[in-house]
Amino acid sequence: MFSPITPLSFALLALIPSAIARPATSRRAANQRKCKAPVEPSCTKFATGVLSADVNGTLSPFTLVDPLGSISFKENETRPLEVEYQTCKHFTNSESSDSDIPGRLYVPEFRSCIKVLNQPDETEPYFTLLSEVCDSSFGERFVLRPEENNTIFWTGSTNSTFEQGGCGELGYRVEEDGTPVLTENGVALGCEGKPFNLVLVNTTE
Ligand SMILES: *[C@@H]1O[C@H](CO)[C@@H](O)[C@H](O)[C@H]1NC(C)=O
Ligand SMILES: *[C@@H]1O[C@H](CO)[C@@H](O)[C@H](O)[C@H]1NC(C)=O
Ligand SMILES: *[C@@H]1O[C@H](CO)[C@@H](O)[C@H](O)[C@H]1NC(C)=O
Ligand SMILES: *[C@@H]1O[C@H](CO)[C@@H](O)[C@H](O)[C@H]1NC(C)=O
């Protein structure tokens, strides 16, 4: 562990299951680190963009109710919600087609993931909150459709016997004028909801 680590040996280390490669103390440290720095090695950036609503054909950014809060929306927002769409090796979704990309929504500014807090509820509405614990649980599982204008649905728990809310593809509820319905917990997700749009931004890092 303490010998100089060359890029090659680092790459080899990465292939060894961590339980074998690390003593218990460093495993504990790694778990603590996971809470604060939630980018699991098995999850990687797929795209960066602004989470947006399609209001009458115009893409307008979502924001957060307050830092670390729920997803919210208002006209002419000056604090667009920038997210990293991350794919995770262990995300497989038997329901999805080849063009669907299962993944999670990571918010780099707050080192947190967008999570549906009341995911265990059997019926909608569902509400979001930023979570520092990016554990890739069902509350954090979304699907991105690059071939359909980069639309994103929350997929909830799809274990082939049970779909969240009875559908398995949930978007945000909309008012008659096309704007997102807002509750005291921010946007509300449901079965007849509209998908989020990811408006890609170029990152050079
Ligand atoms: C948003 O901006 C548009 C164009 O500048 C303006 O017409 C509209 O009144 C603004 N809406 C709000 C709620 O500020
Ligand atoms: C993508 O968005 C454009 C413009 O809003 C729309 O005309 C088109 O039908 C959309 N395509 C899909 C696959 O949803
Ligand atoms: C699927 O999820 C539902 C709801 O959480 C649960 O009751 C059921 O046992 C699960 N089925 C499998 C095969 O895991
Ligand atoms: C969207 O279009 C509908 C129908 O034309 C209109 O009533 C509504 O005000 C529009 N919404 C916004 C936010 O402009």
Tab-separated table of C-alpha atoms in Angstrom, residues 7-187:
chain	number	residue	atom	x	y	z
A	7	PRO	CA	-0.125	4.576	-12.884
A	8	LEU	CA	0.082	0.916	-13.905
A	9	SER	CA	-0.008	-0.469	-10.360
A	10	PHE	CA	-2.803	1.955	-9.564
A	11	ALA	CA	-4.780	0.575	-12.454
A	12	LEU	CA	-4.108	-2.957	-11.239
A	13	LEU	CA	-5.147	-2.048	-7.692
A	14	ALA	CA	-8.411	-0.780	-9.047
A	15	LEU	CA	-9.116	-4.231	-10.410
A	16	ILE	CA	-8.714	-5.931	-7.015
A	17	PRO	CA	-11.937	-6.070	-5.012
A	18	SER	CA	-11.488	-3.468	-2.293
A	19	ALA	CA	-12.377	-5.910	0.494
A	20	ILE	CA	-9.291	-7.945	-0.377
A	21	ALA	CA	-6.976	-5.092	-1.205
A	22	ARG	CA	-7.551	-3.009	1.916
A	23	PRO	CA	-7.214	-3.686	5.628
A	24	ALA	CA	-10.297	-3.047	7.786
A	25	THR	CA	-9.198	0.375	9.016
A	26	SER	CA	-8.725	1.793	5.582
A	27	ARG	CA	-12.031	0.235	4.533
A	28	ARG	CA	-13.704	2.146	7.358
A	29	ALA	CA	-11.963	5.326	6.241
A	30	ALA	CA	-13.143	4.688	2.701
A	31	ASN	CA	-16.737	4.365	3.892
A	32	GLN	CA	-16.499	7.675	5.714
A	33	ARG	CA	-15.022	9.241	2.648
A	34	LYS	CA	-17.923	7.924	0.637
A	35	CYS	CA	-20.323	10.014	2.713
A	36	LYS	CA	-18.418	13.230	2.113
A	37	ALA	CA	-17.106	12.638	-1.395
A	38	PRO	CA	-19.865	10.632	-2.973
A	39	VAL	CA	-18.437	9.880	-6.383
A	40	GLU	CA	-18.253	6.118	-6.314
A	41	PRO	CA	-15.496	4.784	-8.525
A	42	SER	CA	-18.106	2.726	-10.324
A	43	CYS	CA	-20.049	5.868	-11.334
A	44	THR	CA	-18.661	8.157	-13.995
A	45	LYS	CA	-19.701	11.339	-15.738
A	46	PHE	CA	-21.693	10.804	-18.898
A	47	ALA	CA	-22.760	14.401	-19.602
A	48	THR	CA	-22.993	17.794	-17.930
A	49	GLY	CA	-25.980	20.036	-18.373
A	50	VAL	CA	-28.690	22.209	-16.908
A	51	LEU	CA	-31.800	20.418	-15.680
A	52	SER	CA	-34.608	22.162	-17.534
A	53	ALA	CA	-38.347	22.198	-18.113
A	54	ASP	CA	-39.890	22.328	-21.561
A	55	VAL	CA	-42.505	25.057	-21.202
A	56	ASN	CA	-44.376	25.434	-24.463
A	57	GLY	CA	-41.277	24.462	-26.407
A	58	THR	CA	-38.929	26.760	-24.499
A	59	LEU	CA	-36.375	25.084	-22.260
A	60	SER	CA	-36.163	26.903	-18.902
A	61	PRO	CA	-33.846	25.899	-16.073
A	62	PHE	CA	-34.905	24.344	-12.800
A	63	THR	CA	-33.219	25.524	-9.607
A	64	LEU	CA	-33.081	24.462	-5.960
A	65	VAL	CA	-35.538	25.752	-3.319
A	66	ASP	CA	-32.485	26.644	-1.270
A	67	PRO	CA	-28.996	25.189	-1.338
A	68	LEU	CA	-29.344	21.475	-0.590
A	69	GLY	CA	-33.114	21.682	-1.021
A	70	SER	CA	-35.683	20.312	-3.409
A	71	ILE	CA	-35.857	20.940	-7.139
A	72	SER	CA	-37.855	24.099	-7.815
A	73	PHE	CA	-38.777	26.347	-10.712
A	74	LYS	CA	-39.506	29.972	-11.487
A	75	GLU	CA	-39.524	32.085	-14.596
A	76	ASN	CA	-36.234	33.709	-15.612
A	77	GLU	CA	-34.250	31.740	-13.097
A	78	THR	CA	-30.787	33.131	-12.384
A	79	ARG	CA	-29.451	30.050	-10.562
A	80	PRO	CA	-29.778	27.219	-13.091
A	81	LEU	CA	-29.423	23.732	-11.650
A	82	GLU	CA	-26.303	22.297	-13.228
A	83	VAL	CA	-25.977	18.551	-12.957
A	84	GLU	CA	-23.665	15.791	-14.018
A	85	TYR	CA	-25.476	12.797	-15.435
A	86	GLN	CA	-23.530	9.836	-14.076
A	87	THR	CA	-23.723	6.277	-15.260
A	88	CYS	CA	-22.996	3.526	-12.763
A	89	LYS	CA	-21.726	0.085	-13.704
A	90	HIS	CA	-24.170	-1.696	-11.442
A	91	PHE	CA	-27.243	0.104	-12.814
A	92	THR	CA	-29.077	-2.209	-15.092
A	93	ASN	CA	-32.663	-1.702	-15.960
A	94	SER	CA	-34.370	-4.620	-17.581
A	95	GLU	CA	-37.290	-2.397	-18.542
A	96	SER	CA	-35.197	-0.029	-20.622
A	97	SER	CA	-34.325	-0.177	-24.285
A	98	ASP	CA	-30.827	0.118	-25.700
A	99	SER	CA	-31.108	3.861	-26.195
A	100	ASP	CA	-32.004	4.415	-22.528
A	101	ILE	CA	-29.111	5.334	-20.280
A	102	PRO	CA	-29.735	4.463	-16.637
A	103	GLY	CA	-27.911	6.773	-14.261
A	104	ARG	CA	-28.075	9.302	-11.461
A	105	LEU	CA	-28.098	13.094	-11.164
A	106	TYR	CA	-25.042	14.422	-9.365
A	107	VAL	CA	-24.829	18.120	-8.442
A	108	PRO	CA	-21.113	19.032	-8.460
A	109	GLU	CA	-21.632	22.376	-6.693
A	110	PHE	CA	-22.936	20.628	-3.582
A	111	ARG	CA	-21.240	17.240	-4.076
A	112	SER	CA	-24.670	15.685	-3.734
A	113	CYS	CA	-27.164	13.608	-5.646
A	114	ILE	CA	-30.766	14.361	-6.473
A	115	LYS	CA	-32.822	11.835	-4.588
A	116	VAL	CA	-36.508	11.049	-4.262
A	117	LEU	CA	-36.920	10.975	-0.497
A	118	ASN	CA	-40.293	9.272	-0.276
A	119	GLN	CA	-39.305	6.573	-2.789
A	120	PRO	CA	-40.800	3.747	-0.667
A	121	ASP	CA	-44.289	5.282	-0.973
A	122	GLU	CA	-46.499	3.228	-3.224
A	123	THR	CA	-48.305	6.209	-4.714
A	124	GLU	CA	-47.381	9.636	-6.013
A	125	PRO	CA	-46.605	12.432	-5.529
A	126	TYR	CA	-42.895	11.979	-4.990
A	127	PHE	CA	-40.577	14.779	-3.866
A	128	THR	CA	-36.888	15.452	-4.366
A	129	LEU	CA	-34.104	16.568	-2.062
A	130	LEU	CA	-30.359	16.820	-2.479
A	131	SER	CA	-28.576	14.066	-0.613
A	132	GLU	CA	-24.902	13.977	0.271
A	133	VAL	CA	-25.118	10.220	0.490
A	134	CYS	CA	-24.951	9.204	-3.125
A	135	ASP	CA	-25.677	5.535	-2.606
A	136	SER	CA	-27.323	4.878	-5.989
A	137	SER	CA	-30.425	3.546	-4.233
A	138	PHE	CA	-33.781	3.443	-6.039
A	139	GLY	CA	-34.501	7.055	-5.052
A	140	GLU	CA	-31.545	8.149	-7.194
A	141	ARG	CA	-32.225	6.108	-10.315
A	142	PHE	CA	-33.084	7.973	-13.466
A	143	VAL	CA	-33.035	7.216	-17.148
A	144	LEU	CA	-31.685	9.504	-19.879
A	145	ARG	CA	-32.854	9.314	-23.493
A	146	PRO	CA	-30.221	10.965	-25.699
A	147	GLU	CA	-32.291	10.238	-28.817
A	148	GLU	CA	-35.331	12.041	-27.427
A	149	ASN	CA	-33.944	15.498	-26.720
A	150	ASN	CA	-32.046	14.291	-23.662
A	151	THR	CA	-35.163	13.726	-21.635
A	152	ILE	CA	-34.865	12.297	-18.131
A	153	PHE	CA	-37.412	10.331	-16.110
A	154	TRP	CA	-37.132	9.021	-12.583
A	155	THR	CA	-37.525	5.251	-12.760
A	156	GLY	CA	-37.829	4.468	-9.067
A	157	SER	CA	-37.826	0.826	-8.172
A	158	THR	CA	-38.223	-1.402	-11.179
A	159	ASN	CA	-37.455	-4.873	-9.907
A	160	SER	CA	-39.727	-6.385	-12.569
A	161	THR	CA	-42.489	-7.087	-10.053
A	162	PHE	CA	-42.964	-3.583	-8.732
A	163	GLU	CA	-42.929	-0.188	-10.387
A	164	GLN	CA	-42.965	3.000	-8.366
A	165	GLY	CA	-46.368	4.641	-8.334
A	166	GLY	CA	-47.635	1.927	-10.655
A	167	CYS	CA	-45.860	3.125	-13.770
A	168	GLY	CA	-42.060	3.163	-13.512
A	169	GLU	CA	-41.451	6.327	-15.516
A	170	LEU	CA	-42.120	9.465	-13.551
A	171	GLY	CA	-41.768	13.100	-14.501
A	172	TYR	CA	-42.742	16.408	-12.935
A	173	ARG	CA	-46.403	17.402	-12.763
A	174	VAL	CA	-47.373	20.424	-14.855
A	175	GLU	CA	-49.885	23.260	-14.528
A	176	GLU	CA	-52.290	24.013	-17.360
A	177	ASP	CA	-49.923	26.716	-18.648
A	178	GLY	CA	-47.130	24.191	-19.001
A	179	THR	CA	-45.072	25.294	-15.974
A	180	PRO	CA	-44.069	22.772	-13.292
A	181	VAL	CA	-46.457	22.349	-10.354
A	182	LEU	CA	-44.763	23.636	-7.212
A	183	THR	CA	-45.461	22.396	-3.703
A	184	GLU	CA	-43.826	23.344	-0.414
A	185	ASN	CA	-41.472	20.453	-1.191
A	186	GLY	CA	-40.616	21.756	-4.639
A	187	VAL	CA	-41.631	19.929	-7.795
